[in-house]
Tab-separated table of C-alpha atoms in Angstrom:
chain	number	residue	atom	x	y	z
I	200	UNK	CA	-13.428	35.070	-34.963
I	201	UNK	CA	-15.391	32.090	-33.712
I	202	UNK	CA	-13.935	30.146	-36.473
I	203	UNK	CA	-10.792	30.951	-35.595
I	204	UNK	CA	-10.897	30.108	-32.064
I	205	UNK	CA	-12.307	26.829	-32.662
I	206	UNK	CA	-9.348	26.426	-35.120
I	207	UNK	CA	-6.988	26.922	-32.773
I	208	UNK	CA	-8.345	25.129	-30.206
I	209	UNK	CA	-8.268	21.748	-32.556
I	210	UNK	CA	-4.948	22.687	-33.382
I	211	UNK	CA	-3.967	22.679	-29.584
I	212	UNK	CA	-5.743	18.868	-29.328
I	213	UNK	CA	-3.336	17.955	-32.228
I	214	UNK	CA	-0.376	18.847	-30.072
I	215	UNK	CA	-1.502	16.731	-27.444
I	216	UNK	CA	-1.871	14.148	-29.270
I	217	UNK	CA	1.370	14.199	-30.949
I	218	UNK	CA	3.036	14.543	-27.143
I	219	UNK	CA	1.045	11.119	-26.649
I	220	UNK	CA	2.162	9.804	-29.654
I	221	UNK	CA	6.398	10.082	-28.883
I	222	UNK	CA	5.362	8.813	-25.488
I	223	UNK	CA	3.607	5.878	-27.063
I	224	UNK	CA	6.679	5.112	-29.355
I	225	UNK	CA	9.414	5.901	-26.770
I	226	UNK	CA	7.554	4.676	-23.670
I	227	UNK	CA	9.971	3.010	-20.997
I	228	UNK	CA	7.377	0.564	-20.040
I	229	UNK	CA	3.919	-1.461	-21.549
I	230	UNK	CA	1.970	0.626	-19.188
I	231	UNK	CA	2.644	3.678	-20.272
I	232	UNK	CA	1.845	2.867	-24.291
I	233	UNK	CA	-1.610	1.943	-22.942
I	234	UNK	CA	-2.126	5.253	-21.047
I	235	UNK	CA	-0.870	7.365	-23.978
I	236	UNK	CA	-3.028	4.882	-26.227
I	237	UNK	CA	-6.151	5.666	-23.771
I	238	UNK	CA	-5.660	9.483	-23.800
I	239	UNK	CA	-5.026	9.651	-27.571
I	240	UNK	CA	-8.964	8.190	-27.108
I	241	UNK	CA	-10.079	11.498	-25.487
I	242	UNK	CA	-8.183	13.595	-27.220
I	243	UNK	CA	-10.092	12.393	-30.243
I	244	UNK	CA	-13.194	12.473	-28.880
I	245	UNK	CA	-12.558	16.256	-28.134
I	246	UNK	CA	-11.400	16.985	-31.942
I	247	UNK	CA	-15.185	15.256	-33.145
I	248	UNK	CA	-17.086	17.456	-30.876
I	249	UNK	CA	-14.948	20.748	-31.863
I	250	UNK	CA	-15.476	19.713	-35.102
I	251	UNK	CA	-19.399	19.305	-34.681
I	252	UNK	CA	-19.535	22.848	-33.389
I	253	UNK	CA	-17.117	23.933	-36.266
I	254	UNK	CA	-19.144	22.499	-38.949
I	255	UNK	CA	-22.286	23.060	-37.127
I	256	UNK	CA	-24.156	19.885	-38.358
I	257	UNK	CA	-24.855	17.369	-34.805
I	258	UNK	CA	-24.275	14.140	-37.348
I	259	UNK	CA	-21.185	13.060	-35.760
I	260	UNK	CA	-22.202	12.972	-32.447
I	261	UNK	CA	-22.548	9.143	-32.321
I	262	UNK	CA	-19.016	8.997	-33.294
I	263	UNK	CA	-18.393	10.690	-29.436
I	264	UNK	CA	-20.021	7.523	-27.792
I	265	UNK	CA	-18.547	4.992	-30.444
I	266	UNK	CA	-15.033	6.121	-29.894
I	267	UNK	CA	-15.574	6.238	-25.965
I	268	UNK	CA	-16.548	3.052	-25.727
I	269	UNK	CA	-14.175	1.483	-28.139
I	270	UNK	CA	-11.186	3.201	-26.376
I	271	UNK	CA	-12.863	2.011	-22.439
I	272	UNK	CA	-12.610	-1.564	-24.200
I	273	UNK	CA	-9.132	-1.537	-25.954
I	274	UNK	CA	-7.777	0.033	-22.879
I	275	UNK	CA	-9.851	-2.867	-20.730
I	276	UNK	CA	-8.564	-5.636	-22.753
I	277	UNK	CA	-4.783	-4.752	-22.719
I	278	UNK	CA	-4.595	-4.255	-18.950
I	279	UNK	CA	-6.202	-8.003	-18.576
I	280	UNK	CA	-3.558	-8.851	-20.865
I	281	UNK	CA	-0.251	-7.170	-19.407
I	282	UNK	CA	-2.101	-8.589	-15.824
I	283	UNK	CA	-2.756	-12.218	-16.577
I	284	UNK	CA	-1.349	-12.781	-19.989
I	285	UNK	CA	-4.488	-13.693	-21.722
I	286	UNK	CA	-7.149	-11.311	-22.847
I	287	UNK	CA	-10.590	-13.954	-22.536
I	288	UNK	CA	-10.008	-16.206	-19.339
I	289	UNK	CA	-12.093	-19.826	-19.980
I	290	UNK	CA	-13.233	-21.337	-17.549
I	291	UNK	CA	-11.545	-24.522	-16.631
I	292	UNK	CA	-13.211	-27.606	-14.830
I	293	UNK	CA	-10.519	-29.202	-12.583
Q	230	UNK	CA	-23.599	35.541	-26.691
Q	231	UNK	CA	-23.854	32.083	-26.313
Q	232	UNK	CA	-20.777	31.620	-28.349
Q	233	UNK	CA	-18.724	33.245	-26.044
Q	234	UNK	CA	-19.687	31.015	-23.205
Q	235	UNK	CA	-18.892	28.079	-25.863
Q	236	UNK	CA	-15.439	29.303	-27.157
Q	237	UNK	CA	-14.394	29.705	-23.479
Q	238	UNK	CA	-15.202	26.560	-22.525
Q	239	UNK	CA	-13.769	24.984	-25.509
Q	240	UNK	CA	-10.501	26.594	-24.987
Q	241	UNK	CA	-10.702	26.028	-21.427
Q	242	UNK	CA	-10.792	22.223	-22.133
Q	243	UNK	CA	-8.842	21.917	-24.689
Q	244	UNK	CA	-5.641	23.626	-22.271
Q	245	UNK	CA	-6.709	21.218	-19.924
Q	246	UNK	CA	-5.955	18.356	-21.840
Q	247	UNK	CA	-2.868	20.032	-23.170
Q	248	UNK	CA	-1.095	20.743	-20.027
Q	249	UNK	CA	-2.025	16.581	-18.971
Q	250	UNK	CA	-0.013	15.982	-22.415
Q	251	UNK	CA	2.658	18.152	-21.148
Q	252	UNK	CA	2.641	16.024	-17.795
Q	253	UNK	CA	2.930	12.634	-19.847
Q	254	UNK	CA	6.512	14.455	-20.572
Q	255	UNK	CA	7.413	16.032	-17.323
Q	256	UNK	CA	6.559	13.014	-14.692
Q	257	UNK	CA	8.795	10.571	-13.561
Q	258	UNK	CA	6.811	7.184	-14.138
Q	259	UNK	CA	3.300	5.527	-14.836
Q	260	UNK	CA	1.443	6.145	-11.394
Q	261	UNK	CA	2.227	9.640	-11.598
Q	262	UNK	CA	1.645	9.941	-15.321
Q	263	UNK	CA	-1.869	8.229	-14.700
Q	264	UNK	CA	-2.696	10.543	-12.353
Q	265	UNK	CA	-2.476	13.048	-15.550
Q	266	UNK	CA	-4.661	10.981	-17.447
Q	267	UNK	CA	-7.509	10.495	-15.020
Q	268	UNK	CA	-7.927	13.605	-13.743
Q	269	UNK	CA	-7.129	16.767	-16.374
Q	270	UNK	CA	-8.071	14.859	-19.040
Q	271	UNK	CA	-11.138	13.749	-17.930
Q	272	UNK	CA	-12.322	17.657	-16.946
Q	273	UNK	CA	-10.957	18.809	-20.121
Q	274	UNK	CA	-13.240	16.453	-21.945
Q	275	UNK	CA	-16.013	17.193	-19.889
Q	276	UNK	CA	-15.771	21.197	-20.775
Q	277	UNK	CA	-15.661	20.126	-24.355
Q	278	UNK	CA	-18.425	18.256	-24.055
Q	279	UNK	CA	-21.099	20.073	-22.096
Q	280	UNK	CA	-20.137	23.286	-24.459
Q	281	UNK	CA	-21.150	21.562	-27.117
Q	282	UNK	CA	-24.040	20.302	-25.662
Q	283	UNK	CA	-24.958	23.940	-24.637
Q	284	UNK	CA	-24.294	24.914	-28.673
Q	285	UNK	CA	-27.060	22.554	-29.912
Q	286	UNK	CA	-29.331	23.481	-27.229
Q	287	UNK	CA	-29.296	27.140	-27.572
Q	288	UNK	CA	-28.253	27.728	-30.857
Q	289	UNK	CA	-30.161	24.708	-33.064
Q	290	UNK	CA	-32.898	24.144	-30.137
Q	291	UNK	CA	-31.858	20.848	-30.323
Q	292	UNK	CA	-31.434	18.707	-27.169
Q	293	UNK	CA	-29.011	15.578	-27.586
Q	294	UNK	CA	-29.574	12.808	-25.891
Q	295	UNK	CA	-26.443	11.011	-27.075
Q	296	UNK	CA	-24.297	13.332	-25.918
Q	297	UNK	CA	-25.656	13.455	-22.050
Q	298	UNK	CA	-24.858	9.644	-22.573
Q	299	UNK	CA	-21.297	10.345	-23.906
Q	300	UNK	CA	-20.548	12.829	-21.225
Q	301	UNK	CA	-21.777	10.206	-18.437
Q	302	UNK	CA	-19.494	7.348	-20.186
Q	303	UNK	CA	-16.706	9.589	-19.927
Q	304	UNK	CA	-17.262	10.066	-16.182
Q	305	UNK	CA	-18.241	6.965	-15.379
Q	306	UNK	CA	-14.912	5.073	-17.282
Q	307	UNK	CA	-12.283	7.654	-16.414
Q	308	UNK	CA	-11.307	6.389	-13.074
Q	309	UNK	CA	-12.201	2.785	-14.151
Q	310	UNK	CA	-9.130	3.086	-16.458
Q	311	UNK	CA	-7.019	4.831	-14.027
Q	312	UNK	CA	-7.391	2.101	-11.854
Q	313	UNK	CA	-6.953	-1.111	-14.264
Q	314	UNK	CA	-3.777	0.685	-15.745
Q	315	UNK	CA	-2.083	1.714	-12.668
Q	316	UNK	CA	-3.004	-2.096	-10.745
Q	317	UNK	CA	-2.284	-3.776	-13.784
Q	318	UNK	CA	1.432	-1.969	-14.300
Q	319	UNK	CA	2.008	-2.990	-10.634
Q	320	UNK	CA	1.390	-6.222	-10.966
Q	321	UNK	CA	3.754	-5.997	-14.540
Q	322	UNK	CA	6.397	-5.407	-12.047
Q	323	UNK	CA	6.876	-1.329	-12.982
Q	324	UNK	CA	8.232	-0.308	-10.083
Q	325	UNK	CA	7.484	3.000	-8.678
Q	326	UNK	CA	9.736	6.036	-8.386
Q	327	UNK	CA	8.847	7.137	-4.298
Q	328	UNK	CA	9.796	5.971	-1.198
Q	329	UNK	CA	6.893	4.547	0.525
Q	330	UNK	CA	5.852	1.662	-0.749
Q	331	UNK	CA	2.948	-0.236	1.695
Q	332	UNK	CA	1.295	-2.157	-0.786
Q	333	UNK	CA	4.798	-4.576	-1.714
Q	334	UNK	CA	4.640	-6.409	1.926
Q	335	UNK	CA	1.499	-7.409	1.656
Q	336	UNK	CA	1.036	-8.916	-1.999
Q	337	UNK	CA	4.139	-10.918	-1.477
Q	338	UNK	CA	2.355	-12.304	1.830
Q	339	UNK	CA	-0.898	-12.638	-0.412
Q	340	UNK	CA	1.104	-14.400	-3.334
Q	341	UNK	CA	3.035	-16.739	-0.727
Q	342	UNK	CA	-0.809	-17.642	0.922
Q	343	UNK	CA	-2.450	-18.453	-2.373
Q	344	UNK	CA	0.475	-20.667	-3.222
Q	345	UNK	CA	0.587	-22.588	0.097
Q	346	UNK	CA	-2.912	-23.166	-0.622
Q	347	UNK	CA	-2.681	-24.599	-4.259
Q	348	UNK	CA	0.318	-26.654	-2.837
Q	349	UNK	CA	-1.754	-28.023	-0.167
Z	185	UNK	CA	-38.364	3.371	-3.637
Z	186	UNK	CA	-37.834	2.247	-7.065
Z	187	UNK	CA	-41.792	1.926	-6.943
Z	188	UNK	CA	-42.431	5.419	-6.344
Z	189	UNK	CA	-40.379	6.305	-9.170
Z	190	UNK	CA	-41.684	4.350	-11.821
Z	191	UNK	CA	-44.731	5.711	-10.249
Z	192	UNK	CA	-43.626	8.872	-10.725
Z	193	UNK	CA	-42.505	7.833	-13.943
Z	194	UNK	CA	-46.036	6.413	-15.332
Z	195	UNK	CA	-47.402	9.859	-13.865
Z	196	UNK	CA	-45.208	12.021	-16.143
Z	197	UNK	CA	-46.565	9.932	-19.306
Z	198	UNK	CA	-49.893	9.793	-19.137
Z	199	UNK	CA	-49.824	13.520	-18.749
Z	200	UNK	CA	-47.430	13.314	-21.633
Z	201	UNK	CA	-50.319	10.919	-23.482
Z	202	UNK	CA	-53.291	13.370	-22.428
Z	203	UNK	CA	-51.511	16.882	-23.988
Z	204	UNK	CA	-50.485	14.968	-27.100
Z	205	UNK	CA	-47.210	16.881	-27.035
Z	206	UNK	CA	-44.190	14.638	-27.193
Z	207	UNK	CA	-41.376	17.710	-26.065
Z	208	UNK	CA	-38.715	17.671	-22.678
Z	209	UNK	CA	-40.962	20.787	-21.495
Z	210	UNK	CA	-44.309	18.567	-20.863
Z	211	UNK	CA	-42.691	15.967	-19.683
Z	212	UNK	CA	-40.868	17.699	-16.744
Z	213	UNK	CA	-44.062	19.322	-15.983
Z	214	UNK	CA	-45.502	15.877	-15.306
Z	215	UNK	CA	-43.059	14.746	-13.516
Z	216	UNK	CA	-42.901	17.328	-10.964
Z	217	UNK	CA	-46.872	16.992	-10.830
Z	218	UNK	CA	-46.208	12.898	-10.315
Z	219	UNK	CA	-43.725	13.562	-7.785
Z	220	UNK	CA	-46.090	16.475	-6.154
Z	221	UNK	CA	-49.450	14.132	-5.808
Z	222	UNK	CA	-46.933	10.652	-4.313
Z	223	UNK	CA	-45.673	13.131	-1.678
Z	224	UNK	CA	-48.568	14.154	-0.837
Z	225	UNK	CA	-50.020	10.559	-0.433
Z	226	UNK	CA	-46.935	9.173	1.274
Z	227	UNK	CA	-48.683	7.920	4.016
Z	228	UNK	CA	-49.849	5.188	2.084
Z	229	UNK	CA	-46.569	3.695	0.869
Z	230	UNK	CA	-44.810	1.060	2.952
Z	231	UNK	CA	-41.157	3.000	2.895
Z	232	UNK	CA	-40.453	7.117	2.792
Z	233	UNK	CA	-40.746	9.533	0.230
Z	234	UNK	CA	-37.453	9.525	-1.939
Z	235	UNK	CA	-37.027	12.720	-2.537
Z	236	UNK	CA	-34.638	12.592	0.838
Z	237	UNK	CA	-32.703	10.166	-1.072
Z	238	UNK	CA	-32.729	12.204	-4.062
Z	239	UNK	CA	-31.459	15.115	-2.647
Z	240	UNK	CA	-28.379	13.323	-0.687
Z	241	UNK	CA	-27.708	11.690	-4.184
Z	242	UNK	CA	-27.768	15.686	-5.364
Z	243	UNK	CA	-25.178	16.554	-2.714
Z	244	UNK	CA	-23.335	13.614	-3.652
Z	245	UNK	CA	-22.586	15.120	-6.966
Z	246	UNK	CA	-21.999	18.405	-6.134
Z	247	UNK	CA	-19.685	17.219	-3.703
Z	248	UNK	CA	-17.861	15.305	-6.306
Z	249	UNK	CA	-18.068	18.195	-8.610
Z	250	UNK	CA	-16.379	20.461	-6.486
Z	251	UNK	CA	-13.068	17.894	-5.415
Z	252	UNK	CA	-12.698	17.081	-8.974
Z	253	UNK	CA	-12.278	21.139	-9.812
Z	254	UNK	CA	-10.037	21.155	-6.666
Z	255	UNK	CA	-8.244	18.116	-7.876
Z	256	UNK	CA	-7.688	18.929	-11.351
Z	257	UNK	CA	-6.091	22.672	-10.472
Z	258	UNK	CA	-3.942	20.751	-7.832
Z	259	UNK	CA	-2.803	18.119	-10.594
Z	260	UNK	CA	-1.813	20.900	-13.466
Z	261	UNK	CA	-0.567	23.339	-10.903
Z	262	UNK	CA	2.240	20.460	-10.099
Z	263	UNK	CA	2.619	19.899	-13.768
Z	264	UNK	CA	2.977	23.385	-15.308
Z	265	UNK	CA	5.660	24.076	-11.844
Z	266	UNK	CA	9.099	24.812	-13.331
Z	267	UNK	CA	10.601	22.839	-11.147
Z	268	UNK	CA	9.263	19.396	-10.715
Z	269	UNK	CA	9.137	18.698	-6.602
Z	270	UNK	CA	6.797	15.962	-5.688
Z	271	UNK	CA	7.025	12.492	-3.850
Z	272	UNK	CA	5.121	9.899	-5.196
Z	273	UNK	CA	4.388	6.818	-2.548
Z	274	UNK	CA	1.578	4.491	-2.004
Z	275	UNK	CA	0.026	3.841	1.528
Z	276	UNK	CA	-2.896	1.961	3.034
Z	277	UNK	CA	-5.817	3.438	4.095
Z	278	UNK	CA	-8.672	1.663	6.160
Z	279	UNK	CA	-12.592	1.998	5.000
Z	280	UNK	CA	-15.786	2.115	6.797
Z	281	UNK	CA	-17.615	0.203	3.003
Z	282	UNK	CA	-18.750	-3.298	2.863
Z	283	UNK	CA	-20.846	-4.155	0.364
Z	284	UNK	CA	-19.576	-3.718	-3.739
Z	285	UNK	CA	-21.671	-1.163	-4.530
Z	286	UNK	CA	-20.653	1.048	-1.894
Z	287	UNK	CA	-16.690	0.438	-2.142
Z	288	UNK	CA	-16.423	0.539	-6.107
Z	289	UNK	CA	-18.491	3.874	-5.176
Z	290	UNK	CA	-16.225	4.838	-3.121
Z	291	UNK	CA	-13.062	3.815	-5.106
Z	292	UNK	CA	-14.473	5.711	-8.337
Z	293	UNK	CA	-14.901	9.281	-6.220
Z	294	UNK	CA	-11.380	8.698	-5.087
Z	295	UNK	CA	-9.987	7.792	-8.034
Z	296	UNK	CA	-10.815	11.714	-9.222
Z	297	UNK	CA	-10.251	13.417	-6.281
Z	298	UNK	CA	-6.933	15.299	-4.941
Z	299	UNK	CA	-3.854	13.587	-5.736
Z	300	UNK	CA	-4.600	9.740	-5.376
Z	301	UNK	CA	-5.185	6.752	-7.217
Z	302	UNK	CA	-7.028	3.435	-5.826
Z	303	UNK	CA	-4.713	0.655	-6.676
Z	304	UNK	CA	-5.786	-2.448	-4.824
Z	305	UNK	CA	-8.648	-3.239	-2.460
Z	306	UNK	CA	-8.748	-5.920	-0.111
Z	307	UNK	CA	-12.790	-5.913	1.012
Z	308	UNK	CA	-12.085	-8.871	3.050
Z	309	UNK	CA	-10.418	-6.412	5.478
Z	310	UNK	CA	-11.357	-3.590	4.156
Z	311	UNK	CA	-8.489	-1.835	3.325
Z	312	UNK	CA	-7.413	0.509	0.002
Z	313	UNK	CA	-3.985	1.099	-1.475
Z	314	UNK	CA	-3.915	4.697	-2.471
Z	315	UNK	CA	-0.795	6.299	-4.870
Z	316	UNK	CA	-0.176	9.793	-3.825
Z	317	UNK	CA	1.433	11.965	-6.084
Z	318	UNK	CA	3.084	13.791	-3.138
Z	319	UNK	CA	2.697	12.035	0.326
Z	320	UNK	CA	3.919	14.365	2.621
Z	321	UNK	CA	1.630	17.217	1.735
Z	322	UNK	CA	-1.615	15.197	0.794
Z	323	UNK	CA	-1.616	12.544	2.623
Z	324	UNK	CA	-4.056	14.490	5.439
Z	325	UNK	CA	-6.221	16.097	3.079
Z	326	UNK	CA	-7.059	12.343	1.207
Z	327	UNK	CA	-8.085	11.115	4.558
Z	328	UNK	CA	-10.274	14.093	5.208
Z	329	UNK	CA	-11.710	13.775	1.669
Z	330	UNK	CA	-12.249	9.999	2.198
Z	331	UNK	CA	-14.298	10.853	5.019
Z	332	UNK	CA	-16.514	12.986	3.378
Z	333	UNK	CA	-17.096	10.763	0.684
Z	334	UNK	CA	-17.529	7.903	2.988
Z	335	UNK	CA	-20.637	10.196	5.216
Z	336	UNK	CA	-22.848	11.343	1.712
Z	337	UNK	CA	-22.268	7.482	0.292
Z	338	UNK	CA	-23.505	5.841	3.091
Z	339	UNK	CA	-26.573	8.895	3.366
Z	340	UNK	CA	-27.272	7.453	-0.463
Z	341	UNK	CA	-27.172	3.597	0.198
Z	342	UNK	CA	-28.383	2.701	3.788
C-alpha cells in the first residue's frame, strides 16, 4: 500500500513535468521557457526525495541540494541574459 | 503510523505542484504563470521535503542535515526566481495581459533620465 | 548580540566536550543551559539579552508560515476555478524600508504571500511595483499584509 502510494505520487510529478515540458516547447515568449525550465527543477527535486523514501536508502539526498542549486543558477544566468544580453558583465574602464 | 503522516504529505505536495502545472496551461501570460511557480510549487516542495525528512528521522533515527539545508535553499531561492523572471520578462518587452499598468510611466521617465545623462 | 550567541554557542560545546557524547540530544541540552546562565548574567553585557530578538525572529516565521498557506490555497483555488475570472495589473506601493537588508526582506515575504509579485524597487524613493493576479479584490488585503510584514521586520532589525 505504501508502495503504491508513493508510486502514484511520482507518477503524478511526471505529469507535471510533461505539462512543463509542452509549455517549454510551445511557449509564446523566452520568459516563459525559463519558468517551465525552473519548475521542471522542482519537480525533479520532488521525484529524488520520493524516490529516497521509496527505496529507503538516504544516499541521494545530496542530489536534492545539487539539483537546487544548479536549477537557482541556470535560471539566474538566463534572466541576466534575456535582461542585458550578456550572461558575465566585465567591467569596463572608461 | 508514521507512514501515514508521510504518504499524506507526499501526496499532498505532490497535488500541489500538479495543480501549479495545470496553471502553466490555464493562465493568460508570464506574470500570472509566475505567480504559479513561486508560490504552489514552492509549498508543494516543501511538503515533500519535510516528509521525508520526518521518514529518516523516525523511521532510520537518522537526522539529515543536508536536507534542512535543501529545504532552506528552496525557501530562500523561490521568490528570488520569481522576481528575476518576472523583472527580467518586463524588461524583454512581454507585455502584460491587465489593465493597470503603473510601472510603464515611470521606466520610460527612468530610461529617458539615464540617457540625458550619458548624453550630457 | 552576535557575542552572546557564540557565547552561547562555546557553552553548548564544552558541555558537548565534558559528556563525550557527540549526539543533537546533548547538544540542545547545552545550549539551553548556555542560554539559561547568559540570561541570568545579563547585567553584565553592554546590549540586551537576545532572546527578545529571537522570539520576534520566531513570530516572523510563523507569520510567514501562515500567509504562504493562505497564499498558496488562494493561488490554486483561482487555478482549479472552471471558469478563469481574474485581472492581472501591476501598481505601486510605497514602503516604510531603507536599508538592503530590510527591503530584500521585505521583497522576499512578499514575493510568497497572497497574490503578488515584487517586480521593481526603486529604494531611492522607496517605492515597490507589485503584479496582482487580481487587482480589484486583493489589492486591500496586499497592503494590509505589507503592513504586517513591515511591523515584525523592523521588531527583527532595529
Amino acid at each position: 500500500m505504501f508502495q503504491t502510494l508513493l508510486m502514484t505520487s511520482l507518477i503524478m510529478l511526471t505529469i507535471s513535468i510533461a505539462i512543463a515540458l509542452y509549455r517549454v516547447v510551445k511557449g509564446p515568449s523566452l520568459p516563459d521557457r525559463i519558468l517551465a525550465l525552473d519548475s521542471i527543477g522542482y519537480n525533479i527535486i520532488g521525484i529524488v526525495a520520493v524516490l529516497c523514501i521509496m527505496l529507503d536508502s538516504s544516499s541521494y539526498l545530496e542530489t536534492i541540494l545539487l539539483i537546487g542549486i544548479l536549477a537557482f543558477l541556470s535560471t539566474v544566468a538566463l534572466c541576466k541574459f534575456l535582461e542585458r544580453g550578456v550572461v558575465i558583465e566585465r567591467k569596463r574602464n572608461d | 503510523m508514521i507512514e501515514i503522516v508521510v504518504v499524506v504529505m507526499v501526496l499532498a505536495g505532490t497535488v500541489l505542484s500538479l495543480i501549479s502545472s495545470l496553471g502553466f496551461l490555464r493562465l493568460p501570460d508570464v506574470y500570472t504563470r509566475s505567480h504559479a511557480a513561486t508560490k504552489s510549487i514552492t509549498l508543494g516542495i516543501l511538503f515533500i521535503l519535510l516528509s521525508t525528512f520526518l521518514y529518516f528521522m523516525f523511521v532510520h533515527n537518522q537526522v539529515s542535515v543536508r536536507l534542512l539545508l535543501g529545504i532552506i535553499f528552496v525557501f530562500l531561492t523561490a521568490p528570488v526566481t520569481g522576481h528575476l523572471i518576472a523583472r527580467s520578462a518586463y524588461r524583454f518587452g512581454v507585455k502584460p495581459a491587465g489593465i493597470t499598468d503603473e510601472l510603464a510611466a515611470d521606466l520610460e521617465r527612468e530610461k529617458r533620465k539615464t540617457a540625458e545623462s550619458s548624453q550630457a | 548580540m552576535t557575542m552572546q550567541i557564540l557565547l552561547n554557542l562555546l557553552v553548548a560545546m564544552i558541555w558537548m566536550l565534558l559528556h563525550d557524547k557527540w549526539s543533537m540530544l546533548t547538544f540542545v541540552i547545552g545550549f539551553i543551559l548556555g542560554a539559561f546562565i547568559i540570561f541570568s548574567m545579563r547585567r553584565f553585557f553592554p546590549t540586551p539579552f537576545y532572546g527578545r530578538k529571537l522570539w520576534s525572529l520566531a513570530k516572523l516565521v510563523g507569520l510567514f508560515s501562515l500567509e504562504l498557506f493562505v497564499s498558496s490555497a488562494v493561488v490554486s483555488w483561482q487555478i482549479i476555478r472552471p471558469r478563469l475570472n481574474i485581472e492581472p495589473g501591476i501598481f505601486k506601493m510605497k514602503t516604510r524600508m531603507r536599508t538592503e537588508w530590510e527591503l530584500s526582506m521585505l521583497a522576499n515575504l512578499m514575493t510568497l504571500t497572497p497574490g503578488s509579485v515584487v517586480m521593481e524597487i526603486a529604494p531611492d524613493e522607496g517605492i515597490m511595483y507589485v503584479h496582482a493576479m487580481d487587482v480589484p479584490s486583493m489589492k486591500k488585503s496586499i497592503l494590509r499584509t505589507r503592513d504586517r510584514f513591515e511591523d515584525a521586520i523592523i521588531e527583527v532589525m532595529r
